[in-house]
Amino acid sequence: MKVLVIVAHPNIENSLVNKTWIEELKKHSDITIHDLYAEYPDEQINIENEQKLCEEHDRIIWQFPFYWYSSPPLLKKWQDEVLTHGWAYGQEGNKLHNKELILAVSTGSGQEKYQAGGRNHYSMSELLKPFQATSNLVGTTFLPAFIFNGSYTATADEIQDSAKRYADYILTADTLEKVY
Ligand SMILES: Cc1cc2nc3c(=O)[nH]c(=O)nc-3n(C[C@H](O)[C@H](O)[C@H](O)COP(=O)(O)O)c2cc1C
């Protein structure tokens, strides 16, 4: 299983969670880490390069901090430009078919805020639906997201622990559990 982690964090130097996650992932040789903001400081995405990377991997992770209930803009730009007709969708667009997609998302607010009646009103599953719809359209299997809520109040130990659970999850998540 070849795992590609596409990271979109516009301010990784000041990151606590995503930076810790990346450091943990670097210990695993079967994970390719691809940092979009580092790769494209001018935000000019090399589409061919991105498509090739995706084709070479079985499981794709989109890792990002939750910004305004969505991803930072470079990941959206990546979707707009890389998921092309004839490659990702359309009659001949089958290059991502049967691959798996996992979201890895950190949030500032705690989990209790992401529910009906909570401060943010909606659950993470509800708010992440556009990503799931995109996954459906391009034919990837959408596996449960790895979510770390509550970075504003998290301790260093909790963040470190989440990094280990994250690495373990993306290496071992099993599509079969969806069958039962
Ligand atoms: C522009 C911006 C928008 C944000 N929007 C949200 C949000 O909608 N919901 C939320 O829970 N946290 C929000 N946050 C907090 C970030 O999600 C949080 O700081 C980040 O996940 C922590 O990860 P890091 O330590 O890797 O930066 C926002 C932060 C910024 C800078």
PDB file of C-alpha atoms and ligand atoms in Angstrom:
ATOM      1  CA  MET A   1       0.000   0.000   0.000  1.00  0.00           C
ATOM      2  CA  LYS A   2       1.612   3.246  -1.151  1.00  0.00           C
ATOM      3  CA  VAL A   3       0.322   6.260   0.757  1.00  0.00           C
ATOM      4  CA  LEU A   4       0.545   9.835  -0.518  1.00  0.00           C
ATOM      5  CA  VAL A   5      -0.055  12.612   2.018  1.00  0.00           C
ATOM      6  CA  ILE A   6      -0.833  15.940   0.376  1.00  0.00           C
ATOM      7  CA  VAL A   7      -0.396  18.641   3.016  1.00  0.00           C
ATOM      8  CA  ALA A   8      -1.940  22.094   2.668  1.00  0.00           C
ATOM      9  CA  HIS A   9      -0.922  24.385   5.529  1.00  0.00           C
ATOM     10  CA  PRO A  10      -0.149  28.016   4.615  1.00  0.00           C
ATOM     11  CA  ASN A  11       1.753  28.690   7.826  1.00  0.00           C
ATOM     12  CA  ILE A  12       3.522  25.466   8.737  1.00  0.00           C
ATOM     13  CA  GLU A  13       6.318  27.234  10.705  1.00  0.00           C
ATOM     14  CA  ASN A  14       3.769  28.288  13.317  1.00  0.00           C
ATOM     15  CA  SER A  15       1.831  25.043  13.231  1.00  0.00           C
ATOM     16  CA  LEU A  16       1.599  22.767  16.257  1.00  0.00           C
ATOM     17  CA  VAL A  17      -0.588  19.924  15.047  1.00  0.00           C
ATOM     18  CA  ASN A  18       0.196  19.572  11.350  1.00  0.00           C
ATOM     19  CA  LYS A  19       3.916  20.027  11.900  1.00  0.00           C
ATOM     20  CA  THR A  20       3.932  17.303  14.569  1.00  0.00           C
ATOM     21  CA  TRP A  21       1.960  15.030  12.247  1.00  0.00           C
ATOM     22  CA  ILE A  22       4.460  15.549   9.424  1.00  0.00           C
ATOM     23  CA  GLU A  23       7.416  14.785  11.713  1.00  0.00           C
ATOM     24  CA  GLU A  24       5.765  11.516  12.722  1.00  0.00           C
ATOM     25  CA  LEU A  25       4.923  10.549   9.132  1.00  0.00           C
ATOM     26  CA  LYS A  26       8.553  11.078   8.107  1.00  0.00           C
ATOM     27  CA  LYS A  27       9.476   7.987  10.167  1.00  0.00           C
ATOM     28  CA  HIS A  28       7.554   5.782   7.724  1.00  0.00           C
ATOM     29  CA  SER A  29       9.281   4.975   4.461  1.00  0.00           C
ATOM     30  CA  ASP A  30       6.064   3.848   2.759  1.00  0.00           C
ATOM     31  CA  ILE A  31       4.477   7.291   3.165  1.00  0.00           C
ATOM     32  CA  THR A  32       5.198  10.050   0.641  1.00  0.00           C
ATOM     33  CA  ILE A  33       4.747  13.524   2.124  1.00  0.00           C
ATOM     34  CA  HIS A  34       3.934  16.208  -0.379  1.00  0.00           C
ATOM     35  CA  ASP A  35       3.712  19.721   1.089  1.00  0.00           C
ATOM     36  CA  LEU A  36       1.849  21.935  -1.402  1.00  0.00           C
ATOM     37  CA  TYR A  37       2.788  25.324   0.079  1.00  0.00           C
ATOM     38  CA  ALA A  38       6.472  24.318   0.235  1.00  0.00           C
ATOM     39  CA  GLU A  39       6.404  22.854  -3.279  1.00  0.00           C
ATOM     40  CA  TYR A  40       4.592  25.805  -4.821  1.00  0.00           C
ATOM     41  CA  PRO A  41       5.477  29.067  -3.016  1.00  0.00           C
ATOM     42  CA  ASP A  42       4.096  30.939  -6.023  1.00  0.00           C
ATOM     43  CA  GLU A  43       1.003  28.682  -5.983  1.00  0.00           C
ATOM     44  CA  GLN A  44       1.582  27.675  -9.615  1.00  0.00           C
ATOM     45  CA  ILE A  45       0.744  23.986  -9.465  1.00  0.00           C
ATOM     46  CA  ASN A  46       2.493  21.553 -11.811  1.00  0.00           C
ATOM     47  CA  ILE A  47      -0.555  19.569 -12.871  1.00  0.00           C
ATOM     48  CA  GLU A  48       1.317  16.796 -14.661  1.00  0.00           C
ATOM     49  CA  ASN A  49       3.533  16.236 -11.636  1.00  0.00           C
ATOM     50  CA  GLU A  50       0.545  16.074  -9.293  1.00  0.00           C
ATOM     51  CA  GLN A  51      -1.355  13.648 -11.489  1.00  0.00           C
ATOM     52  CA  LYS A  52       1.699  11.388 -11.781  1.00  0.00           C
ATOM     53  CA  LEU A  53       2.143  11.368  -7.992  1.00  0.00           C
ATOM     54  CA  CYS A  54      -1.490  10.372  -7.515  1.00  0.00           C
ATOM     55  CA  GLU A  55      -1.233   7.626 -10.112  1.00  0.00           C
ATOM     56  CA  GLU A  56       1.794   6.170  -8.307  1.00  0.00           C
ATOM     57  CA  HIS A  57      -0.044   5.775  -4.982  1.00  0.00           C
ATOM     58  CA  ASP A  58      -2.968   3.667  -3.771  1.00  0.00           C
ATOM     59  CA  ARG A  59      -4.206   5.803  -0.901  1.00  0.00           C
ATOM     60  CA  ILE A  60      -4.307   9.597  -0.958  1.00  0.00           C
ATOM     61  CA  ILE A  61      -4.566  11.764   2.160  1.00  0.00           C
ATOM     62  CA  TRP A  62      -5.563  15.420   2.121  1.00  0.00           C
ATOM     63  CA  GLN A  63      -4.125  16.859   5.330  1.00  0.00           C
ATOM     64  CA  PHE A  64      -5.001  20.385   6.380  1.00  0.00           C
ATOM     65  CA  PRO A  65      -6.017  22.675   9.240  1.00  0.00           C
ATOM     66  CA  PHE A  66      -9.710  23.569   9.110  1.00  0.00           C
ATOM     67  CA  TYR A  67      -9.998  27.167   7.870  1.00  0.00           C
ATOM     68  CA  TRP A  68     -13.476  28.665   7.735  1.00  0.00           C
ATOM     69  CA  TYR A  69     -15.050  25.207   7.748  1.00  0.00           C
ATOM     70  CA  SER A  70     -13.017  24.096   4.764  1.00  0.00           C
ATOM     71  CA  SER A  71      -9.438  23.651   3.557  1.00  0.00           C
ATOM     72  CA  PRO A  72      -6.874  26.397   2.991  1.00  0.00           C
ATOM     73  CA  PRO A  73      -7.108  27.756  -0.573  1.00  0.00           C
ATOM     74  CA  LEU A  74      -4.173  25.921  -2.186  1.00  0.00           C
ATOM     75  CA  LEU A  75      -5.884  22.571  -1.721  1.00  0.00           C
ATOM     76  CA  LYS A  76      -9.010  23.944  -3.407  1.00  0.00           C
ATOM     77  CA  LYS A  77      -6.831  25.243  -6.246  1.00  0.00           C
ATOM     78  CA  TRP A  78      -5.230  21.799  -6.426  1.00  0.00           C
ATOM     79  CA  GLN A  79      -8.682  20.222  -6.818  1.00  0.00           C
ATOM     80  CA  ASP A  80      -9.747  22.776  -9.430  1.00  0.00           C
ATOM     81  CA  GLU A  81      -6.629  22.267 -11.540  1.00  0.00           C
ATOM     82  CA  VAL A  82      -5.492  18.679 -10.987  1.00  0.00           C
ATOM     83  CA  LEU A  83      -8.845  16.877 -11.090  1.00  0.00           C
ATOM     84  CA  THR A  84      -9.271  17.388 -14.806  1.00  0.00           C
ATOM     85  CA  HIS A  85     -11.890  16.106 -17.209  1.00  0.00           C
ATOM     86  CA  GLY A  86     -10.587  13.010 -18.969  1.00  0.00           C
ATOM     87  CA  TRP A  87      -8.245  12.240 -16.085  1.00  0.00           C
ATOM     88  CA  ALA A  88     -10.299  12.352 -12.885  1.00  0.00           C
ATOM     89  CA  TYR A  89     -13.842  12.377 -14.269  1.00  0.00           C
ATOM     90  CA  GLY A  90     -15.764  12.118 -17.531  1.00  0.00           C
ATOM     91  CA  GLN A  91     -16.004   9.075 -19.761  1.00  0.00           C
ATOM     92  CA  GLU A  92     -12.268   8.363 -19.893  1.00  0.00           C
ATOM     93  CA  GLY A  93     -11.461   9.981 -16.576  1.00  0.00           C
ATOM     94  CA  ASN A  94     -10.722   6.959 -14.445  1.00  0.00           C
ATOM     95  CA  LYS A  95      -7.202   7.513 -13.139  1.00  0.00           C
ATOM     96  CA  LEU A  96      -8.275   7.717  -9.501  1.00  0.00           C
ATOM     97  CA  HIS A  97     -10.781   4.890  -9.635  1.00  0.00           C
ATOM     98  CA  ASN A  98     -10.360   2.328  -6.868  1.00  0.00           C
ATOM     99  CA  LYS A  99      -7.886   4.462  -4.961  1.00  0.00           C
ATOM    100  CA  GLU A 100      -8.757   5.535  -1.429  1.00  0.00           C
ATOM    101  CA  LEU A 101      -9.122   9.050  -0.089  1.00  0.00           C
ATOM    102  CA  ILE A 102      -8.777  10.051   3.560  1.00  0.00           C
ATOM    103  CA  LEU A 103      -9.062  13.531   5.046  1.00  0.00           C
ATOM    104  CA  ALA A 104      -6.784  14.424   7.969  1.00  0.00           C
ATOM    105  CA  VAL A 105      -8.076  17.607   9.553  1.00  0.00           C
ATOM    106  CA  SER A 106      -7.150  19.617  12.641  1.00  0.00           C
ATOM    107  CA  THR A 107      -9.542  22.161  14.106  1.00  0.00           C
ATOM    108  CA  GLY A 108      -9.241  24.894  16.696  1.00  0.00           C
ATOM    109  CA  SER A 109     -12.652  24.258  18.273  1.00  0.00           C
ATOM    110  CA  GLY A 110     -13.373  21.211  20.377  1.00  0.00           C
ATOM    111  CA  GLN A 111     -15.480  18.261  19.281  1.00  0.00           C
ATOM    112  CA  GLU A 112     -18.458  19.321  21.442  1.00  0.00           C
ATOM    113  CA  LYS A 113     -18.780  22.465  19.289  1.00  0.00           C
ATOM    114  CA  TYR A 114     -19.259  20.380  16.147  1.00  0.00           C
ATOM    115  CA  GLN A 115     -22.772  19.106  16.711  1.00  0.00           C
ATOM    116  CA  ALA A 116     -26.367  20.303  16.503  1.00  0.00           C
ATOM    117  CA  GLY A 117     -26.833  22.877  19.243  1.00  0.00           C
ATOM    118  CA  GLY A 118     -23.098  23.400  19.589  1.00  0.00           C
ATOM    119  CA  ARG A 119     -21.309  26.622  18.700  1.00  0.00           C
ATOM    120  CA  ASN A 120     -20.534  25.464  15.151  1.00  0.00           C
ATOM    121  CA  HIS A 121     -23.960  23.784  14.751  1.00  0.00           C
ATOM    122  CA  TYR A 122     -22.857  21.033  12.380  1.00  0.00           C
ATOM    123  CA  SER A 123     -20.817  17.864  12.698  1.00  0.00           C
ATOM    124  CA  MET A 124     -17.497  17.411  10.949  1.00  0.00           C
ATOM    125  CA  SER A 125     -19.096  14.771   8.721  1.00  0.00           C
ATOM    126  CA  GLU A 126     -21.670  17.323   7.590  1.00  0.00           C
ATOM    127  CA  LEU A 127     -19.118  20.068   7.000  1.00  0.00           C
ATOM    128  CA  LEU A 128     -16.802  17.766   5.053  1.00  0.00           C
ATOM    129  CA  LYS A 129     -19.520  16.682   2.603  1.00  0.00           C
ATOM    130  CA  PRO A 130     -18.096  18.666  -0.371  1.00  0.00           C
ATOM    131  CA  PHE A 131     -14.904  16.609  -0.075  1.00  0.00           C
ATOM    132  CA  GLN A 132     -16.941  13.415   0.054  1.00  0.00           C
ATOM    133  CA  ALA A 133     -18.956  14.494  -2.999  1.00  0.00           C
ATOM    134  CA  THR A 134     -15.715  15.202  -4.847  1.00  0.00           C
ATOM    135  CA  SER A 135     -14.412  11.785  -3.874  1.00  0.00           C
ATOM    136  CA  ASN A 136     -17.603  10.180  -5.166  1.00  0.00           C
ATOM    137  CA  LEU A 137     -17.290  11.951  -8.487  1.00  0.00           C
ATOM    138  CA  VAL A 138     -13.673  10.964  -9.096  1.00  0.00           C
ATOM    139  CA  GLY A 139     -14.294   7.356  -8.047  1.00  0.00           C
ATOM    140  CA  THR A 140     -12.148   7.134  -4.934  1.00  0.00           C
ATOM    141  CA  THR A 141     -13.324   5.215  -1.882  1.00  0.00           C
ATOM    142  CA  PHE A 142     -13.906   7.774   0.859  1.00  0.00           C
ATOM    143  CA  LEU A 143     -12.672   6.349   4.164  1.00  0.00           C
ATOM    144  CA  PRO A 144     -13.513   7.886   7.557  1.00  0.00           C
ATOM    145  CA  ALA A 145     -11.551  11.075   8.184  1.00  0.00           C
ATOM    146  CA  PHE A 146      -8.874  11.393  10.857  1.00  0.00           C
ATOM    147  CA  ILE A 147      -9.950  14.421  12.861  1.00  0.00           C
ATOM    148  CA  PHE A 148      -8.182  16.226  15.655  1.00  0.00           C
ATOM    149  CA  ASN A 149     -10.588  18.687  17.274  1.00  0.00           C
ATOM    150  CA  GLY A 150      -9.598  21.200  19.896  1.00  0.00           C
ATOM    151  CA  SER A 151      -6.080  22.312  18.991  1.00  0.00           C
ATOM    152  CA  TYR A 152      -6.654  25.580  20.898  1.00  0.00           C
ATOM    153  CA  THR A 153      -6.673  23.725  24.207  1.00  0.00           C
ATOM    154  CA  ALA A 154      -4.651  20.589  23.373  1.00  0.00           C
ATOM    155  CA  THR A 155      -1.522  19.683  25.335  1.00  0.00           C
ATOM    156  CA  ALA A 156       1.766  18.772  23.643  1.00  0.00           C
ATOM    157  CA  ASP A 157       1.249  15.155  24.767  1.00  0.00           C
ATOM    158  CA  GLU A 158      -2.206  15.014  23.198  1.00  0.00           C
ATOM    159  CA  ILE A 159      -0.846  16.342  19.911  1.00  0.00           C
ATOM    160  CA  GLN A 160       2.056  13.880  19.981  1.00  0.00           C
ATOM    161  CA  ASP A 161      -0.316  11.027  20.707  1.00  0.00           C
ATOM    162  CA  SER A 162      -2.577  12.095  17.824  1.00  0.00           C
ATOM    163  CA  ALA A 163       0.427  11.992  15.482  1.00  0.00           C
ATOM    164  CA  LYS A 164       1.076   8.339  16.299  1.00  0.00           C
ATOM    165  CA  ARG A 165      -2.608   7.446  15.933  1.00  0.00           C
ATOM    166  CA  TYR A 166      -2.719   9.334  12.635  1.00  0.00           C
ATOM    167  CA  ALA A 167       0.269   7.495  11.143  1.00  0.00           C
ATOM    168  CA  ASP A 168      -1.150   4.186  12.321  1.00  0.00           C
ATOM    169  CA  TYR A 169      -4.581   4.993  10.907  1.00  0.00           C
ATOM    170  CA  ILE A 170      -3.499   5.935   7.415  1.00  0.00           C
ATOM    171  CA  LEU A 171      -1.273   2.868   7.169  1.00  0.00           C
ATOM    172  CA  THR A 172      -3.850   0.381   8.434  1.00  0.00           C
ATOM    173  CA  ALA A 173      -7.362   1.768   7.769  1.00  0.00           C
ATOM    174  CA  ASP A 174      -9.367  -1.026   6.274  1.00  0.00           C
ATOM    175  CA  THR A 175     -12.047  -0.585   3.647  1.00  0.00           C
ATOM    176  CA  LEU A 176     -13.538  -3.934   4.600  1.00  0.00           C
ATOM    177  CA  GLU A 177     -15.129  -2.512   7.741  1.00  0.00           C
ATOM    178  CA  LYS A 178     -17.501  -0.685   5.388  1.00  0.00           C
ATOM    179  CA  VAL A 179     -18.930  -3.977   4.179  1.00  0.00           C
ATOM    180  CA  TYR A 180     -20.423  -5.058   7.509  1.00  0.00           C
TER     181      TYR A 180
HETATM  182  C1  LIG B   1      -7.905  31.609   8.774  1.00  0.00           C
HETATM  183  C2  LIG B   1      -8.249  30.603   9.836  1.00  0.00           C
HETATM  184  C3  LIG B   1      -9.509  30.043   9.854  1.00  0.00           C
HETATM  185  C4  LIG B   1      -9.840  29.089  10.817  1.00  0.00           C
HETATM  186  N1  LIG B   1     -11.081  28.536  10.795  1.00  0.00           N
HETATM  187  C5  LIG B   1     -11.406  27.597  11.717  1.00  0.00           C
HETATM  188  C6  LIG B   1     -12.686  26.956  11.678  1.00  0.00           C
HETATM  189  O1  LIG B   1     -13.515  27.206  10.807  1.00  0.00           O
HETATM  190  N2  LIG B   1     -12.970  26.053  12.646  1.00  0.00           N
HETATM  191  C7  LIG B   1     -12.075  25.719  13.646  1.00  0.00           C
HETATM  192  O2  LIG B   1     -12.403  24.875  14.481  1.00  0.00           O
HETATM  193  N3  LIG B   1     -10.829  26.276  13.665  1.00  0.00           N
HETATM  194  C8  LIG B   1     -10.485  27.199  12.738  1.00  0.00           C
HETATM  195  N4  LIG B   1      -9.225  27.750  12.743  1.00  0.00           N
HETATM  196  C9  LIG B   1      -8.233  27.217  13.682  1.00  0.00           C
HETATM  197  C10 LIG B   1      -7.335  26.190  12.981  1.00  0.00           C
HETATM  198  O3  LIG B   1      -8.082  25.147  12.425  1.00  0.00           O
HETATM  199  C11 LIG B   1      -6.317  25.620  13.968  1.00  0.00           C
HETATM  200  O4  LIG B   1      -5.523  26.680  14.446  1.00  0.00           O
HETATM  201  C12 LIG B   1      -5.448  24.556  13.302  1.00  0.00           C
HETATM  202  O5  LIG B   1      -6.205  23.429  12.937  1.00  0.00           O
HETATM  203  C13 LIG B   1      -4.352  24.071  14.234  1.00  0.00           C
HETATM  204  O6  LIG B   1      -3.444  23.280  13.495  1.00  0.00           O
HETATM  205  P1  LIG B   1      -1.901  23.717  13.364  1.00  0.00           P
HETATM  206  O7  LIG B   1      -1.344  23.728  14.767  1.00  0.00           O
HETATM  207  O8  LIG B   1      -1.284  22.666  12.516  1.00  0.00           O
HETATM  208  O9  LIG B   1      -1.881  25.063  12.724  1.00  0.00           O
HETATM  209  C14 LIG B   1      -8.881  28.719  11.801  1.00  0.00           C
HETATM  210  C15 LIG B   1      -7.618  29.301  11.783  1.00  0.00           C
HETATM  211  C16 LIG B   1      -7.292  30.237  10.828  1.00  0.00           C
HETATM  212  C17 LIG B   1      -5.909  30.862  10.834  1.00  0.00           C
END
